[in-house]
Amino acid sequence: DLCVIGAGAAGITIARELAGTPIRVCLLESGGVQPDPQTQALYEGENVGLPYYDLTELRLRFLGGTTNHWSGVCGPLDPIDFQRRSWVPLSGWPLERPDLDPYYERAHVVCELGPYEYRPQAWEGPSRRQLPLDPDRIRSAMYQASPPTRFGSVYRDMLESAANIDTYLHANAVDLVAVGSGRGLSHVRGATLAGNGFVVRAKEYVLATGAIENARLLLASDGVHRGGLGNGNGLVGRHFMEHLAVPSGLLVPADEGRLRLYTEEHRLGGSGVRGKAFLALSRRVQEREELLNARAYIDPADDVEALRGTSPGVESVYGLMQSLRDGGDAAAYAANVAQDLDGIVRYSYRRLFRPPKLKAYWLYMHMENAPHADSRVTLSDERDALGMRRVQLDWRLGDLERRTFERCARIMAEELGRAGVGRVRLLAPDVATGWPTVYRGLRGAWHQMGTTRMDRDPRRGVVDEQCRVHGVANLSIAGSSVFPTSGYTNPTLTLVALSIRLADRLKGELA
């Protein structure tokens, strides 16, 4: 009745929801129950945009998928993330937050979380209180931590014992074969690394292989439509999004005890669930200043790195050395070095002799990435061991991301100072890139989204509000590739909630 391609968080969630029903489910997983390098190498591709990670590092290709190295951080998207924002191109989900709340609650069970409770006051205790910040600018918010749930291990017995589920390992889908008109799928063509071929025929199909691989398989399935399946409007692979993970400054607190809600994980009441607070931009300031959504963790800083971050001269030494190696413009760096010789001396002394630690905390921002049409996944001419074309990833950012970072960093620094929490030294941007380079610098958070975005209008989205591919009657997509916008929240809880919602629809249609 149903073929699910991919046995990560999304695919296993759908199988779990259908276990024990009369619906016959075929679950295809590219890997086995343990990682192997040959299967993992199928992820190899080329980064042609912003500097990004090796594509074989971010996703794991065996039972349970990327939950096998998932950190477990969970939380729902904010209500504003679902809404149309005039300053964010293509924003607005065809759903509202209340539409997903019942599924978020059910996703808590799947992800082994506690009660669906994210109000900071519920997590407060005698020694941990919210900071007295202006709610018109900055609010406190919470995340919960899954154990983390390794879906392949936790749900393996369920997959093996459910009489209506057949799980095939080392089974790679390589082509979604459409019927003559392209209005539906005829079958899935598969292959193994050992050279075997197979075919799966079903009434309904779900593609659940991650944001990059979902786009890759649709683009590669071009037997009927030259541009790929579901790509009549050229949207498949576009609007790739990541959460920006960027340090913004160093906080030297007046009293470390006031930060406990934000710097230590806590238990909720008598439950075993863990959670921690962070700082987030208020809805009002986002609307007033036309900013993306953003948050900041308060993370302990190593004393030497903290001193480096508070000294523009020290950071400029590193920039100067890099520019001399690369033949860049060294003048601006040299000026900063000359103006902060004292900071360089203190940093050098600390590195050599390590006196008592400087008490400081990084403000480490996770930011929304707006959907940009040219931030995209395409196919190269290079082929993998199965004969499939490999991917090229072109990750891009715009002015809205940079402006959000600059304003969010300054607003948080101002509020922490005004409330007497401590003083923040904002990190100086790199001369060449405009982003801070100290303490990891600009990078992604390993959260890949977009590429098959959701919208009721096929001119704006690849799937509709039910996650069905526009124009392909029996193909749906699960996972974070359907997110129209990203918010700042880790995507796992939302993609599990959407997978439960999709499973409910399929259960009704296939009953």
Coordinates of C-alpha atoms in Angstrom, one line a residue:
D1 CA 0.0 0.0 0.0
L2 CA 2.7 2.5 1.0
C3 CA 6.5 2.7 0.1
V4 CA 8.5 5.0 2.4
I5 CA 12.0 5.9 1.2
G6 CA 14.3 6.7 4.0
A7 CA 14.4 5.3 7.6
G8 CA 15.5 8.4 9.6
A9 CA 13.3 10.4 12.0
A10 CA 10.6 11.1 9.4
G11 CA 10.4 7.7 7.8
I12 CA 10.5 5.7 11.0
T13 CA 7.9 8.1 12.6
I14 CA 5.5 7.3 9.7
A15 CA 6.2 3.6 10.0
R16 CA 5.6 3.8 13.8
E17 CA 2.2 5.5 13.3
L18 CA 1.1 2.9 10.8
A19 CA 2.4 -0.2 12.7
G20 CA -0.3 -2.7 13.5
T21 CA -2.8 -1.3 11.0
P22 CA -4.0 -3.3 7.9
I23 CA -1.9 -1.0 5.7
R24 CA 1.1 -2.8 4.2
V25 CA 4.2 -0.7 4.4
C26 CA 7.6 -1.1 2.6
L27 CA 10.4 0.9 4.3
L28 CA 13.6 1.4 2.2
E29 CA 16.8 2.2 4.0
S30 CA 20.0 2.9 2.1
G31 CA 22.3 1.6 4.8
G32 CA 22.3 -1.2 7.3
V33 CA 22.1 -1.1 11.1
Q34 CA 25.6 0.1 11.5
P35 CA 27.5 2.8 9.4
D36 CA 29.8 1.7 6.6
P37 CA 32.0 4.0 4.5
Q38 CA 30.9 2.8 1.1
T39 CA 27.3 3.8 1.8
Q40 CA 28.2 7.0 3.5
A41 CA 30.2 8.0 0.5
L42 CA 27.0 8.2 -1.5
Y43 CA 26.5 11.6 0.1
E44 CA 29.7 13.0 -1.5
G45 CA 29.1 16.3 -3.3
E46 CA 30.6 19.7 -4.0
N47 CA 30.0 23.0 -2.2
V48 CA 30.0 25.9 -4.7
G49 CA 28.5 28.6 -2.5
L50 CA 29.4 29.8 1.0
P51 CA 32.0 27.7 2.9
Y52 CA 30.1 24.7 4.2
Y53 CA 30.8 21.3 5.7
D54 CA 31.9 18.2 3.9
L55 CA 28.5 16.8 2.8
T56 CA 29.5 13.3 4.0
E57 CA 29.8 14.5 7.6
L58 CA 26.4 16.0 8.3
R59 CA 24.0 13.2 7.6
L60 CA 24.3 9.5 8.5
R61 CA 23.2 6.9 6.1
F62 CA 22.0 3.9 8.2
L63 CA 19.0 2.8 10.1
G64 CA 17.8 5.8 12.2
G65 CA 19.6 8.3 9.9
T66 CA 21.0 11.4 11.4
T67 CA 19.3 10.8 14.8
N68 CA 22.4 8.5 15.3
H69 CA 24.4 11.7 16.1
W70 CA 21.6 14.0 17.0
S71 CA 22.2 16.3 20.0
G72 CA 18.5 15.9 21.1
V73 CA 17.6 19.7 21.3
C74 CA 13.9 20.1 20.7
G75 CA 11.3 22.9 20.6
P76 CA 8.4 24.0 18.5
L77 CA 8.6 26.8 16.0
D78 CA 7.4 30.2 17.2
P79 CA 3.9 31.4 16.0
I80 CA 5.5 34.2 14.0
D81 CA 7.5 31.6 12.0
F82 CA 4.3 30.3 10.4
Q83 CA 3.0 33.8 9.4
R84 CA 3.4 36.0 6.4
R85 CA 6.0 38.7 7.0
S86 CA 6.2 41.4 4.4
W87 CA 10.0 41.8 4.9
V88 CA 10.8 38.1 4.5
P89 CA 10.4 36.8 0.9
L90 CA 8.2 33.8 0.5
S91 CA 7.4 33.7 4.2
G92 CA 4.1 32.2 5.5
W93 CA 3.3 28.6 6.0
P94 CA -0.1 27.2 4.8
L95 CA -0.5 26.2 8.5
E96 CA -0.7 28.0 11.8
R97 CA 1.0 27.1 15.0
P98 CA -2.3 25.9 16.6
D99 CA -2.7 23.5 13.6
L100 CA 0.6 21.7 14.6
D101 CA 0.2 21.9 18.4
P102 CA -1.6 18.5 18.7
Y103 CA 1.1 16.9 16.6
Y104 CA 3.9 18.5 18.6
E105 CA 2.4 16.9 21.7
R106 CA 2.4 13.5 19.9
A107 CA 5.9 14.2 18.7
H108 CA 7.0 14.6 22.3
V109 CA 6.2 10.9 22.8
V110 CA 8.1 9.8 19.7
C111 CA 11.2 11.9 20.8
E112 CA 11.0 10.7 24.4
L113 CA 10.4 14.1 25.8
G114 CA 8.5 15.3 28.8
P115 CA 5.3 17.4 28.9
Y116 CA 4.6 19.8 26.1
E117 CA 5.7 22.7 28.3
Y118 CA 8.0 25.5 27.1
R119 CA 7.0 28.4 29.3
P120 CA 10.2 29.6 31.1
Q121 CA 8.3 30.2 34.4
A122 CA 7.5 26.4 34.5
W123 CA 11.2 25.7 34.6
E124 CA 12.1 28.3 37.3
G125 CA 13.3 27.4 40.8
P126 CA 14.6 29.1 43.9
S127 CA 18.1 29.4 42.4
R128 CA 17.2 29.9 38.7
R129 CA 15.1 32.8 37.6
Q130 CA 14.5 34.6 34.3
L131 CA 16.6 37.6 33.7
P132 CA 14.6 41.0 34.1
L133 CA 14.8 42.0 30.4
D134 CA 12.5 44.2 28.5
P135 CA 9.9 41.8 26.9
D136 CA 9.4 44.4 24.1
R137 CA 12.9 43.6 22.9
I138 CA 14.2 40.3 24.4
R139 CA 12.4 37.3 25.8
S140 CA 13.5 34.2 27.6
A141 CA 12.6 30.9 26.0
M142 CA 13.3 27.2 26.6
Y143 CA 14.4 24.1 24.8
Q144 CA 13.9 20.5 25.9
A145 CA 16.5 17.8 25.4
S146 CA 15.7 14.3 24.1
P147 CA 17.9 11.6 25.6
P148 CA 18.6 11.8 22.5
T149 CA 16.4 9.2 20.9
R150 CA 18.3 7.1 18.4
F151 CA 15.4 6.1 16.2
G152 CA 17.1 3.1 14.6
S153 CA 17.8 1.6 18.0
V154 CA 14.7 2.6 19.9
Y155 CA 12.3 1.6 17.2
R156 CA 14.1 -1.3 15.7
D157 CA 12.1 -3.9 17.6
M158 CA 8.9 -2.3 16.5
L159 CA 10.0 -2.4 12.8
E160 CA 10.9 -6.1 13.1
S161 CA 7.8 -7.2 15.0
A162 CA 5.1 -5.2 13.1
A163 CA 3.5 -7.7 10.7
N164 CA 2.5 -5.0 8.3
I165 CA 5.9 -3.4 7.9
D166 CA 8.7 -4.8 5.7
T167 CA 12.0 -3.0 6.1
Y168 CA 14.7 -3.4 3.5
L169 CA 18.2 -2.5 4.4
H170 CA 21.0 -1.6 1.9
A171 CA 18.2 -0.7 -0.5
N172 CA 18.8 2.6 -2.4
A173 CA 16.1 4.3 -4.4
V174 CA 17.7 5.6 -7.6
D175 CA 14.7 6.6 -9.7
L176 CA 11.1 7.5 -9.1
V177 CA 9.4 6.3 -12.3
A178 CA 6.4 8.2 -13.3
V179 CA 3.5 7.0 -15.4
G180 CA 3.4 8.4 -18.9
S181 CA 1.7 11.7 -18.1
G182 CA 3.9 12.3 -15.0
R183 CA 0.7 12.7 -12.9
G184 CA 1.6 9.8 -10.6
L185 CA 4.3 7.3 -9.8
S186 CA 4.4 3.8 -11.4
H187 CA 7.2 2.4 -9.3
V188 CA 10.5 3.0 -7.5
R189 CA 13.6 1.6 -9.1
G190 CA 16.3 0.6 -6.6
A191 CA 19.8 -0.7 -6.5
T192 CA 22.3 -2.1 -4.0
L193 CA 26.0 -1.4 -3.9
A194 CA 26.5 -5.2 -4.6
G195 CA 25.0 -4.6 -8.0
N196 CA 21.5 -5.9 -7.5
G197 CA 18.4 -4.1 -8.9
F198 CA 14.8 -4.2 -7.6
V199 CA 11.5 -2.5 -8.1
V200 CA 8.8 -1.5 -5.5
R201 CA 5.2 -0.8 -6.6
A202 CA 2.8 0.8 -4.2
K203 CA -0.4 2.8 -4.1
E204 CA 1.3 5.7 -2.3
Y205 CA 4.9 6.8 -1.9
V206 CA 6.7 9.0 0.7
L207 CA 10.1 10.5 0.1
A208 CA 11.9 11.0 3.4
T209 CA 15.7 11.1 2.8
G210 CA 16.6 14.7 4.0
A211 CA 16.6 18.1 2.4
I212 CA 19.5 17.5 0.0
E213 CA 18.7 13.9 -0.9
N214 CA 15.0 14.6 -1.4
A215 CA 15.8 17.2 -3.9
R216 CA 18.5 15.0 -5.5
L217 CA 16.2 12.1 -6.1
L218 CA 13.4 14.3 -7.6
L219 CA 15.9 16.0 -9.9
A220 CA 17.4 12.7 -11.0
S221 CA 13.9 11.2 -11.7
D222 CA 13.7 12.9 -15.1
G223 CA 12.3 10.2 -17.3
V224 CA 9.1 12.0 -18.0
H225 CA 9.9 15.6 -17.2
R226 CA 13.4 16.8 -18.2
G227 CA 13.8 19.0 -15.2
G228 CA 12.9 16.3 -12.7
L229 CA 9.8 15.0 -11.0
G230 CA 7.6 17.7 -9.4
N231 CA 9.8 20.4 -10.9
G232 CA 7.4 21.9 -13.4
N233 CA 8.0 25.4 -11.9
G234 CA 11.7 25.0 -11.4
L235 CA 11.5 25.0 -7.5
V236 CA 12.9 21.6 -6.6
G237 CA 16.3 22.1 -4.9
R238 CA 15.8 25.9 -4.4
H239 CA 15.5 27.8 -1.2
F240 CA 18.0 25.7 0.7
M241 CA 18.2 27.0 4.3
E242 CA 20.5 26.4 7.2
H243 CA 20.4 27.9 10.7
L244 CA 23.3 30.4 11.0
A245 CA 25.4 29.6 14.1
V246 CA 27.5 32.8 14.9
P247 CA 29.1 34.1 18.0
S248 CA 28.1 37.7 18.6
G249 CA 30.0 38.7 21.8
L250 CA 31.3 37.9 25.2
L251 CA 29.3 38.5 28.4
V252 CA 31.2 39.2 31.7
P253 CA 28.5 38.7 34.3
A254 CA 28.1 40.8 37.5
D255 CA 26.8 37.6 39.2
E256 CA 27.1 34.2 37.6
G257 CA 24.4 32.8 39.8
R258 CA 21.8 34.9 37.9
L259 CA 22.6 32.9 34.8
R260 CA 21.8 29.4 36.0
L261 CA 18.5 29.0 34.1
Y262 CA 20.5 29.8 30.9
T263 CA 23.9 28.0 31.6
E264 CA 22.8 24.7 33.2
E265 CA 20.3 22.1 32.1
H266 CA 17.5 21.6 34.6
R267 CA 14.7 19.0 35.2
L268 CA 11.1 19.9 34.8
G269 CA 9.3 19.3 38.1
G270 CA 9.4 15.7 39.0
S271 CA 10.0 14.5 35.5
G272 CA 13.3 13.4 34.1
V273 CA 13.2 15.8 31.1
R274 CA 16.0 18.2 30.8
G275 CA 15.8 21.8 29.5
K276 CA 17.7 25.1 29.3
A277 CA 16.8 28.7 28.7
F278 CA 18.1 31.0 26.0
L279 CA 17.5 34.6 24.9
A280 CA 15.3 35.4 21.8
L281 CA 14.2 38.4 19.9
S282 CA 10.6 39.4 20.8
R283 CA 7.9 39.3 18.1
R284 CA 7.5 43.1 18.5
V285 CA 11.1 43.9 17.8
Q286 CA 11.1 41.6 14.8
E287 CA 8.0 43.4 13.4
R288 CA 9.2 46.9 14.3
E289 CA 12.7 46.5 12.8
E290 CA 11.9 44.0 10.1
L291 CA 14.3 41.3 11.4
L292 CA 14.5 37.6 11.1
N293 CA 14.0 35.4 14.1
A294 CA 17.1 34.8 16.2
R295 CA 18.2 33.5 19.6
A296 CA 21.4 33.4 21.7
Y297 CA 22.7 30.7 23.9
I298 CA 24.9 31.7 26.9
D299 CA 27.8 29.3 26.7
P300 CA 30.9 29.2 29.1
A301 CA 34.0 30.6 27.4
D302 CA 37.5 29.2 27.7
D303 CA 39.6 31.9 29.4
V304 CA 42.1 32.2 26.6
E305 CA 39.5 32.3 23.9
A306 CA 37.5 34.8 26.0
L307 CA 40.5 37.1 26.2
R308 CA 41.1 36.8 22.5
G309 CA 37.5 37.7 21.9
T310 CA 37.6 40.8 24.0
S311 CA 40.7 42.1 22.4
P312 CA 40.4 43.6 18.9
G313 CA 44.2 43.7 18.7
V314 CA 44.5 40.0 19.3
E315 CA 41.9 39.1 16.7
S316 CA 43.5 41.4 14.3
V317 CA 46.9 39.6 14.7
Y318 CA 45.2 36.4 13.5
G319 CA 43.5 38.3 10.6
L320 CA 46.9 40.0 9.7
M321 CA 48.6 36.6 9.6
Q322 CA 45.9 35.2 7.4
S323 CA 46.0 38.2 5.0
L324 CA 49.7 38.0 4.7
R325 CA 49.4 34.3 3.8
D326 CA 46.6 34.8 1.3
G327 CA 47.8 38.1 -0.1
G328 CA 44.9 40.1 1.2
D329 CA 44.6 43.7 2.5
A330 CA 46.5 43.8 5.8
A331 CA 46.2 47.5 6.5
A332 CA 43.1 47.5 8.6
Y333 CA 44.3 44.6 10.7
A334 CA 47.7 46.3 11.3
A335 CA 45.9 49.4 12.6
N336 CA 44.0 47.4 15.1
V337 CA 47.2 45.7 16.2
A338 CA 48.9 49.0 16.8
Q339 CA 46.0 50.3 18.9
D340 CA 45.7 47.4 21.2
L341 CA 49.2 46.3 22.2
D342 CA 48.2 46.0 25.9
G343 CA 45.5 43.4 24.9
I344 CA 48.0 41.4 22.9
V345 CA 50.4 41.4 25.8
R346 CA 47.7 40.1 28.2
Y347 CA 46.6 37.5 25.8
S348 CA 50.1 36.3 25.2
Y349 CA 50.8 36.1 29.0
R350 CA 47.6 34.2 29.6
R351 CA 48.4 31.7 26.9
L352 CA 51.8 31.1 28.3
F353 CA 51.1 31.0 32.0
R354 CA 47.4 30.4 32.4
P355 CA 46.5 32.4 35.6
P356 CA 43.0 32.1 37.1
K357 CA 40.2 32.0 34.6
L358 CA 38.4 35.0 33.3
K359 CA 34.7 34.5 34.0
A360 CA 33.0 35.1 30.7
Y361 CA 30.3 33.6 28.5
W362 CA 29.8 33.5 24.7
L363 CA 26.6 34.8 23.3
Y364 CA 26.2 32.3 20.6
M365 CA 23.5 33.1 18.1
H366 CA 21.3 30.7 16.1
M367 CA 19.5 32.6 13.4
E368 CA 16.9 32.1 10.8
N369 CA 18.0 31.9 7.2
A370 CA 15.6 33.5 4.8
P371 CA 14.6 31.5 1.8
H372 CA 16.7 32.6 -1.2
A373 CA 15.9 31.1 -4.6
D374 CA 19.5 30.9 -5.6
S375 CA 20.5 29.1 -2.5
R376 CA 20.0 25.6 -4.0
V377 CA 20.8 22.0 -4.6
T378 CA 21.6 21.0 -8.2
L379 CA 23.1 18.0 -9.9
S380 CA 26.7 17.7 -11.2
D381 CA 27.9 15.5 -14.0
E382 CA 29.9 13.4 -11.6
R383 CA 28.3 10.1 -10.6
D384 CA 28.4 7.9 -7.5
A385 CA 28.8 4.1 -7.1
L386 CA 25.2 3.6 -8.0
G387 CA 25.4 5.7 -11.2
M388 CA 23.5 8.6 -9.7
R389 CA 24.6 12.2 -10.4
R390 CA 26.1 13.8 -7.3
V391 CA 24.9 17.1 -5.8
Q392 CA 26.3 20.6 -5.9
L393 CA 25.2 22.8 -2.9
D394 CA 25.2 26.5 -3.4
W395 CA 24.4 28.0 0.1
R396 CA 23.7 31.7 0.1
L397 CA 22.8 34.5 2.5
G398 CA 21.5 38.0 1.9
D399 CA 21.6 41.4 3.6
L400 CA 18.6 40.5 5.8
E401 CA 20.7 37.9 7.6
R402 CA 23.6 40.3 8.2
R403 CA 21.3 43.1 9.4
T404 CA 19.5 40.7 11.8
F405 CA 22.8 39.6 13.2
E406 CA 24.0 43.1 13.8
R407 CA 20.8 44.4 15.4
C408 CA 20.2 41.3 17.5
A409 CA 23.7 41.3 18.9
R410 CA 23.4 45.0 19.8
I411 CA 19.9 44.7 21.3
M412 CA 20.9 41.8 23.5
A413 CA 24.1 43.6 24.6
E414 CA 22.1 46.7 25.5
E415 CA 19.5 44.8 27.4
L416 CA 22.0 42.7 29.4
G417 CA 23.8 45.9 30.4
R418 CA 20.6 47.8 31.2
A419 CA 19.4 45.0 33.5
G420 CA 22.7 44.9 35.4
V421 CA 23.4 41.3 34.3
G422 CA 26.8 42.2 33.1
R423 CA 28.8 43.8 30.3
V424 CA 29.0 42.5 26.7
R425 CA 31.9 43.0 24.4
L426 CA 30.6 42.6 20.8
L427 CA 33.0 40.8 18.5
A428 CA 34.5 42.9 15.7
P429 CA 33.5 41.6 12.2
D430 CA 36.1 40.3 9.9
V431 CA 37.2 42.9 7.4
A432 CA 36.7 40.7 4.4
T433 CA 33.4 38.9 5.2
G434 CA 31.7 41.2 7.7
W435 CA 31.0 38.2 10.0
P436 CA 33.0 37.5 13.2
T437 CA 35.7 34.9 12.8
V438 CA 36.7 34.3 16.4
Y439 CA 35.3 31.1 18.1
R440 CA 34.3 29.1 15.1
G441 CA 33.0 32.1 13.1
L442 CA 30.1 31.9 10.7
R443 CA 28.9 28.4 10.1
G444 CA 25.8 26.3 9.7
A445 CA 24.2 24.4 12.6
W446 CA 23.9 21.1 10.6
H447 CA 20.2 21.8 10.0
Q448 CA 19.3 21.4 6.4
M449 CA 15.9 22.7 5.3
G450 CA 13.9 23.9 2.3
T451 CA 14.5 22.5 -1.3
T452 CA 10.9 21.1 -1.5
R453 CA 9.0 23.9 0.2
M454 CA 5.4 23.8 1.2
D455 CA 2.8 26.1 -0.3
R456 CA -0.8 25.9 -1.6
D457 CA 0.3 27.6 -4.8
P458 CA 2.4 25.3 -7.1
R459 CA 4.2 28.5 -8.4
R460 CA 5.6 29.0 -4.8
G461 CA 6.0 25.5 -3.5
V462 CA 6.9 21.9 -4.4
V463 CA 4.3 20.3 -2.0
D464 CA 0.9 21.4 -0.9
E465 CA -0.3 21.9 2.7
Q466 CA -0.7 18.1 3.0
C467 CA 2.9 17.5 1.9
R468 CA 1.7 16.0 -1.4
V469 CA 3.9 16.9 -4.4
H470 CA 2.0 19.3 -6.7
G471 CA 0.9 17.5 -9.8
V472 CA 2.0 14.0 -8.6
A473 CA -1.1 12.4 -7.1
N474 CA 0.5 9.6 -5.1
L475 CA 3.8 11.1 -3.9
S476 CA 4.4 12.9 -0.6
I477 CA 7.5 14.3 1.0
A478 CA 8.4 14.2 4.7
G479 CA 11.1 16.0 6.6
S480 CA 12.5 19.5 6.9
S481 CA 12.8 19.9 3.2
V482 CA 9.2 21.0 3.2
F483 CA 9.7 23.9 5.6
P484 CA 8.8 27.2 3.9
T485 CA 10.9 29.2 6.4
S486 CA 13.2 28.0 9.1
G487 CA 12.8 30.0 12.3
Y488 CA 15.7 29.5 14.7
T489 CA 14.5 26.3 16.3
N490 CA 16.2 22.9 15.7
P491 CA 14.0 21.2 13.1
T492 CA 13.6 17.6 14.4
L493 CA 10.5 18.1 16.6
T494 CA 8.7 19.9 13.8
L495 CA 9.6 17.4 11.1
V496 CA 8.4 14.6 13.4
A497 CA 5.1 16.5 14.1
L498 CA 4.6 16.9 10.3
S499 CA 5.4 13.2 9.7
I500 CA 2.7 12.2 12.3
R501 CA 0.3 14.6 10.5
L502 CA 1.2 13.0 7.1
A503 CA 0.8 9.5 8.5
D504 CA -2.7 10.4 9.8
R505 CA -3.7 11.5 6.3
L506 CA -2.3 8.4 4.7
K507 CA -4.0 6.2 7.3
G508 CA -7.3 7.7 6.3
E509 CA -6.7 7.5 2.6
L510 CA -5.4 3.9 2.6
A511 CA -7.7 2.4 5.2

